[in-house]
Amino acid sequence: MQNFEYCTPTTIVFGKGVIEKLPEVLASIGRKVLLTYGGGSIMRIGLYDKVKDLLKDFEITELSGIRPNPQYDPSVLDGVRLCKENGIEVILAVGGGSVLDCSKAIAAGACYDGDPWDLISYKVKAKAALPIVDVLTLAATGSEYDMGGVISRAQTNDKIGYMDPLLFPVCSFLDPTYTFSVPKWQTAAGIADAMNHILEQYFCEDSTLMNDGFCESGLKSLMVNGKACIVNPEDYKSRAEMMFVCTLACNNIMSLGNSESGWPMHGIEHALSGYYDITHGVGLAIITPRWMKHILCERTLPRFVKYGVNVFGIDPSLDKWEIADQAIGKTYAFFEEIGIPMHLREVGIGPERLSEMAHHVAVNEGLDSAYVPLSEADILSILEASL
Ligand code: NZQ
Ligand code: ZN
């Protein structure tokens, strides 16, 4: 077991109707609020009106239109400007991972005098960030319980995971009923994203029995509850469990004491959505089985056997290579079953820029030290197999 430090200072307020506590929580932090949100889903589900009604006594400035794969320019830059112009004391992010991530970058940028890209690109370490409270409307990324935000910069095809302990939300309100309206496609992408977060932790050199069990249960829960959410979007029990597993899946709590894996599938996917602006979870689902096939070897075989037997219930008396093959096949089949297109071409990505992306990943993502190290040629081969 490896040494580790762990601290997640975020309060989770979970369940139906918990938003009623929002004014009390915000009031303890500040009265000048930057309310951030996306393209309108919070209006359609009545959440915008609810928040405005609850916060009648607060001074609210708004930043709307934050897109999936949130952009540095204009969203982060606009948010930073609004914070500075209006003396904002707290950011209230209402939406999915993109709104939360963008708000995290704004929170740090608002307390910095230079170009916020200096912080996101790790040129300068942030000294402070505004506090963030969020109301989550989409179960997927785990941004509500982690210290990261992923920011895109179309100009340079960059998509950078920006992490800093200053970026943990102070408080996250998780009401599963706000996820009833998430469309099937987006629900499936959320399942794939959270499953991948767990797989990135599960496939490593050194793990514990407890972490393996935690990860295996998380994967099974996401598959069972995720499918139920797609069949019946208003199934509270399934939406609730899916939301909770997604929240736990990305802040490393499932792999404390494990060796680092390097999160290789995320490294590759960030190039796909950085270059082509595709849905993150869909890109991951496409990459996952191809990455698995690519890294399957004598050394990794026992991990695949464990995964196949414990997650998919494959007969442990079968030949080990057969179990691994079946496990990879079942992973692919599950994503297909929940409606994810499983080829890059289906999401508009052809062979033209694969080499360029492989180079970008090799230079920027440090995958040569991943669980199974990946060279530029390995990355290209995974991308080609995903076409
Ligand atoms: O913009 P609006 O109108 O709100 O619509 C959104 C958006 O179109 C919609 N949506 C959200 N809640 C809804 C809803 N539609 C109906 N009903 C609701 N209740 O869903 C669409 C996608 O939203 P988005 O926030 O982009 O999705 P997600 O939560 O999957 O976030 C994806 C982003 O998070 C990053 C990804 O790279 C991507 O940029 N990630 C963040 C991580 C983190 N912070 O730790 C880790 C992840 O690995 C990931 O990289
Ligand atoms: Zn992810």
Coordinates of C-alpha atoms in Angstrom, one line a residue, residues 99-340:
V99 CA -20.6 24.9 -15.5
L100 CA -18.8 23.7 -12.3
D101 CA -15.4 23.4 -14.0
C102 CA -15.7 26.8 -15.6
S103 CA -16.7 28.3 -12.2
K104 CA -13.6 26.8 -10.6
A105 CA -11.3 28.4 -13.2
I106 CA -13.2 31.7 -12.7
A107 CA -12.8 31.4 -8.9
A108 CA -9.0 31.2 -9.2
G109 CA -8.8 33.8 -12.0
A110 CA -10.8 36.3 -9.9
C111 CA -8.1 36.3 -7.3
Y112 CA -5.2 36.7 -9.7
D113 CA -3.9 39.9 -11.4
G114 CA -2.5 38.3 -14.5
D115 CA -3.8 36.2 -17.4
P116 CA -5.9 33.4 -15.8
W117 CA -4.4 31.0 -18.4
D118 CA -1.1 31.2 -16.4
L119 CA -3.0 29.4 -13.6
I120 CA -4.8 26.8 -15.8
S121 CA -1.5 26.0 -17.6
Y122 CA 0.3 25.7 -14.3
K123 CA 2.7 28.5 -15.1
V124 CA 1.7 30.2 -11.9
K125 CA 0.3 28.6 -8.7
A126 CA -2.9 30.2 -7.4
K127 CA -2.6 31.8 -4.0
A128 CA -6.3 32.2 -3.4
A129 CA -9.7 31.4 -5.1
L130 CA -13.2 32.6 -4.4
P131 CA -15.4 30.1 -2.6
I132 CA -17.7 27.9 -4.8
V133 CA -21.1 26.5 -4.0
D134 CA -22.9 24.4 -6.5
V135 CA -26.3 22.9 -7.4
L136 CA -25.6 19.9 -9.6
T137 CA -28.0 19.0 -12.4
L138 CA -26.1 16.1 -14.2
A139 CA -24.5 13.0 -12.7
A140 CA -21.2 12.4 -14.4
T141 CA -17.9 14.2 -13.7
G142 CA -17.7 14.3 -10.0
S143 CA -16.6 17.9 -10.2
E144 CA -18.9 18.6 -7.3
Y145 CA -16.6 16.7 -5.0
D146 CA -13.1 17.2 -6.5
M147 CA -10.5 19.9 -6.9
G148 CA -10.4 19.8 -10.7
G149 CA -11.9 21.6 -13.6
V150 CA -11.3 20.9 -17.3
I151 CA -10.9 24.0 -19.5
S152 CA -10.7 24.1 -23.3
R153 CA -9.0 26.7 -25.4
A154 CA -10.2 26.3 -29.0
Q155 CA -7.4 28.5 -30.4
T156 CA -4.7 26.0 -29.4
N157 CA -6.8 22.8 -29.2
D158 CA -5.9 22.6 -25.6
K159 CA -8.1 20.9 -23.0
I160 CA -6.4 21.0 -19.7
G161 CA -7.3 19.4 -16.4
Y162 CA -6.7 22.2 -13.9
M163 CA -6.3 21.0 -10.3
D164 CA -5.7 22.8 -7.1
P165 CA -7.0 22.1 -3.5
L166 CA -8.3 25.7 -3.5
L167 CA -10.9 24.6 -6.1
F168 CA -12.9 22.1 -3.9
P169 CA -16.4 23.5 -3.7
V170 CA -17.4 24.6 -0.2
C171 CA -20.7 22.9 -0.5
S172 CA -22.5 20.8 -3.2
F173 CA -26.2 20.4 -3.3
L174 CA -27.2 17.2 -4.9
D175 CA -30.9 16.7 -5.6
P176 CA -31.4 13.7 -7.9
T177 CA -34.8 15.1 -9.1
Y178 CA -32.9 17.8 -11.0
T179 CA -31.3 15.0 -13.1
F180 CA -34.7 13.6 -14.3
S181 CA -34.6 15.8 -17.4
V182 CA -31.1 14.8 -18.5
P183 CA -31.6 13.2 -22.0
K184 CA -30.8 9.6 -22.6
W185 CA -27.6 10.5 -24.7
Q186 CA -26.3 12.7 -21.9
T187 CA -27.2 10.1 -19.2
A188 CA -25.3 7.4 -21.1
A189 CA -22.3 9.7 -21.5
G190 CA -22.4 10.4 -17.7
I191 CA -22.5 6.6 -17.0
A192 CA -19.5 6.1 -19.3
D193 CA -17.6 9.0 -17.8
A194 CA -18.1 7.8 -14.2
M195 CA -17.3 4.2 -15.1
N196 CA -14.2 5.3 -16.7
H197 CA -13.2 7.3 -13.6
I198 CA -13.4 4.1 -11.7
L199 CA -11.6 2.0 -14.3
E200 CA -8.7 4.6 -14.4
Q201 CA -8.3 3.9 -10.7
Y202 CA -8.9 0.1 -10.8
F203 CA -6.3 -0.6 -13.5
C204 CA -3.1 0.0 -11.6
E205 CA -0.1 -2.0 -10.4
D206 CA -0.7 -2.0 -6.6
S207 CA -4.2 -1.9 -5.1
T208 CA -6.0 -3.2 -2.0
L209 CA -8.8 -5.7 -1.6
M210 CA -11.0 -2.9 -0.2
N211 CA -10.3 -0.5 -3.0
D212 CA -10.9 -3.3 -5.6
G213 CA -14.2 -4.1 -4.0
F214 CA -15.2 -0.4 -3.8
C215 CA -14.4 0.0 -7.5
E216 CA -16.2 -3.2 -8.5
S217 CA -19.3 -2.2 -6.6
G218 CA -19.2 1.2 -8.1
L219 CA -19.0 -0.2 -11.6
K220 CA -21.8 -2.6 -11.0
S221 CA -24.0 0.1 -9.5
L222 CA -23.4 2.4 -12.4
M223 CA -24.3 -0.3 -14.9
V224 CA -27.5 -1.3 -13.1
N225 CA -28.7 2.1 -12.0
G226 CA -27.5 3.8 -15.2
K227 CA -29.5 1.5 -17.4
A228 CA -32.6 2.0 -15.1
C229 CA -32.2 5.8 -15.5
I230 CA -32.2 5.4 -19.3
V231 CA -35.3 3.2 -19.3
N232 CA -37.2 5.4 -16.7
P233 CA -35.7 8.9 -16.4
E234 CA -37.8 9.7 -13.4
D235 CA -36.8 6.6 -11.3
Y236 CA -35.7 8.4 -8.2
K237 CA -33.9 5.5 -6.6
S238 CA -31.7 4.9 -9.6
R239 CA -31.0 8.6 -10.3
A240 CA -30.1 9.0 -6.7
E241 CA -27.6 6.1 -6.6
M242 CA -26.1 7.0 -9.9
M243 CA -25.6 10.6 -8.7
F244 CA -23.9 9.4 -5.5
V245 CA -21.6 7.0 -7.2
C246 CA -20.6 9.6 -9.8
T247 CA -19.8 12.0 -6.9
L248 CA -17.5 9.5 -5.3
A249 CA -15.9 8.3 -8.5
C250 CA -13.5 11.1 -9.3
N251 CA -11.9 12.3 -6.1
N252 CA -9.6 9.3 -5.6
I253 CA -11.5 8.1 -2.5
M254 CA -11.9 4.7 -4.3
S255 CA -8.1 4.3 -4.7
L256 CA -6.4 5.7 -1.6
G257 CA -3.2 3.8 -1.1
N258 CA -3.2 2.5 -4.7
S259 CA -0.3 3.2 -7.0
E260 CA -0.8 5.9 -9.6
S261 CA -2.3 4.8 -12.9
G262 CA -1.7 8.1 -14.9
W263 CA -5.4 8.2 -16.1
P264 CA -4.4 7.3 -19.7
M265 CA -7.9 7.1 -21.2
H266 CA -8.6 10.7 -20.0
G267 CA -5.3 11.8 -21.4
I268 CA -6.3 10.5 -24.8
E269 CA -9.9 11.7 -24.6
H270 CA -9.0 15.2 -23.8
A271 CA -7.4 15.5 -27.2
L272 CA -10.6 14.2 -28.9
S273 CA -12.8 16.7 -27.2
G274 CA -10.1 19.4 -27.4
Y275 CA -9.8 19.0 -31.2
Y276 CA -13.4 18.0 -32.1
D277 CA -15.5 19.3 -29.2
I278 CA -17.2 15.9 -28.7
T279 CA -19.0 14.8 -25.6
H280 CA -16.4 13.7 -23.1
G281 CA -18.1 10.5 -21.8
V282 CA -18.8 9.3 -25.4
G283 CA -15.1 9.8 -26.3
L284 CA -14.1 7.8 -23.3
A285 CA -16.5 4.9 -24.0
I286 CA -15.0 4.6 -27.5
I287 CA -11.4 4.7 -26.2
T288 CA -12.0 2.3 -23.3
P289 CA -12.2 -1.1 -24.9
R290 CA -9.5 -0.3 -27.4
W291 CA -7.1 0.8 -24.6
M292 CA -8.0 -2.4 -22.8
K293 CA -7.1 -4.5 -25.8
H294 CA -3.9 -2.6 -26.3
I295 CA -2.6 -3.0 -22.7
L296 CA -3.7 -6.7 -22.3
C297 CA -0.5 -8.7 -21.7
E298 CA 1.0 -11.3 -19.2
R299 CA 1.5 -8.5 -16.7
T300 CA -2.0 -7.0 -16.8
L301 CA -3.8 -10.3 -17.3
P302 CA -4.6 -10.8 -13.6
R303 CA -6.3 -7.4 -13.4
F304 CA -8.5 -8.2 -16.4
V305 CA -9.4 -11.6 -14.9
K306 CA -10.4 -10.0 -11.6
Y307 CA -12.5 -7.4 -13.5
G308 CA -14.2 -10.0 -15.6
V309 CA -15.1 -12.3 -12.8
N310 CA -16.1 -9.7 -10.2
V311 CA -17.8 -7.1 -12.3
F312 CA -19.3 -9.2 -15.1
G313 CA -19.6 -12.6 -13.3
I314 CA -17.6 -14.5 -15.9
D315 CA -16.9 -18.1 -15.0
P316 CA -13.5 -18.1 -13.2
S317 CA -12.7 -21.6 -14.3
L318 CA -12.3 -20.5 -17.9
D319 CA -8.9 -19.9 -19.5
K320 CA -7.6 -16.5 -18.2
W321 CA -7.1 -15.0 -21.7
E322 CA -10.7 -16.0 -22.5
I323 CA -11.9 -14.3 -19.4
A324 CA -10.0 -11.1 -20.3
D325 CA -11.3 -11.2 -23.9
Q326 CA -14.9 -11.6 -22.6
A327 CA -14.5 -8.8 -20.1
I328 CA -13.3 -6.4 -22.8
G329 CA -16.2 -7.5 -25.1
K330 CA -18.7 -7.0 -22.3
T331 CA -17.4 -3.5 -21.6
Y332 CA -17.9 -2.7 -25.3
A333 CA -21.3 -4.3 -25.4
F334 CA -22.5 -2.4 -22.3
F335 CA -21.7 1.0 -23.8
E336 CA -23.3 0.0 -27.1
E337 CA -26.4 -1.2 -25.2
I338 CA -26.9 2.2 -23.6
G339 CA -26.8 3.9 -27.0
I340 CA -23.2 5.2 -27.3

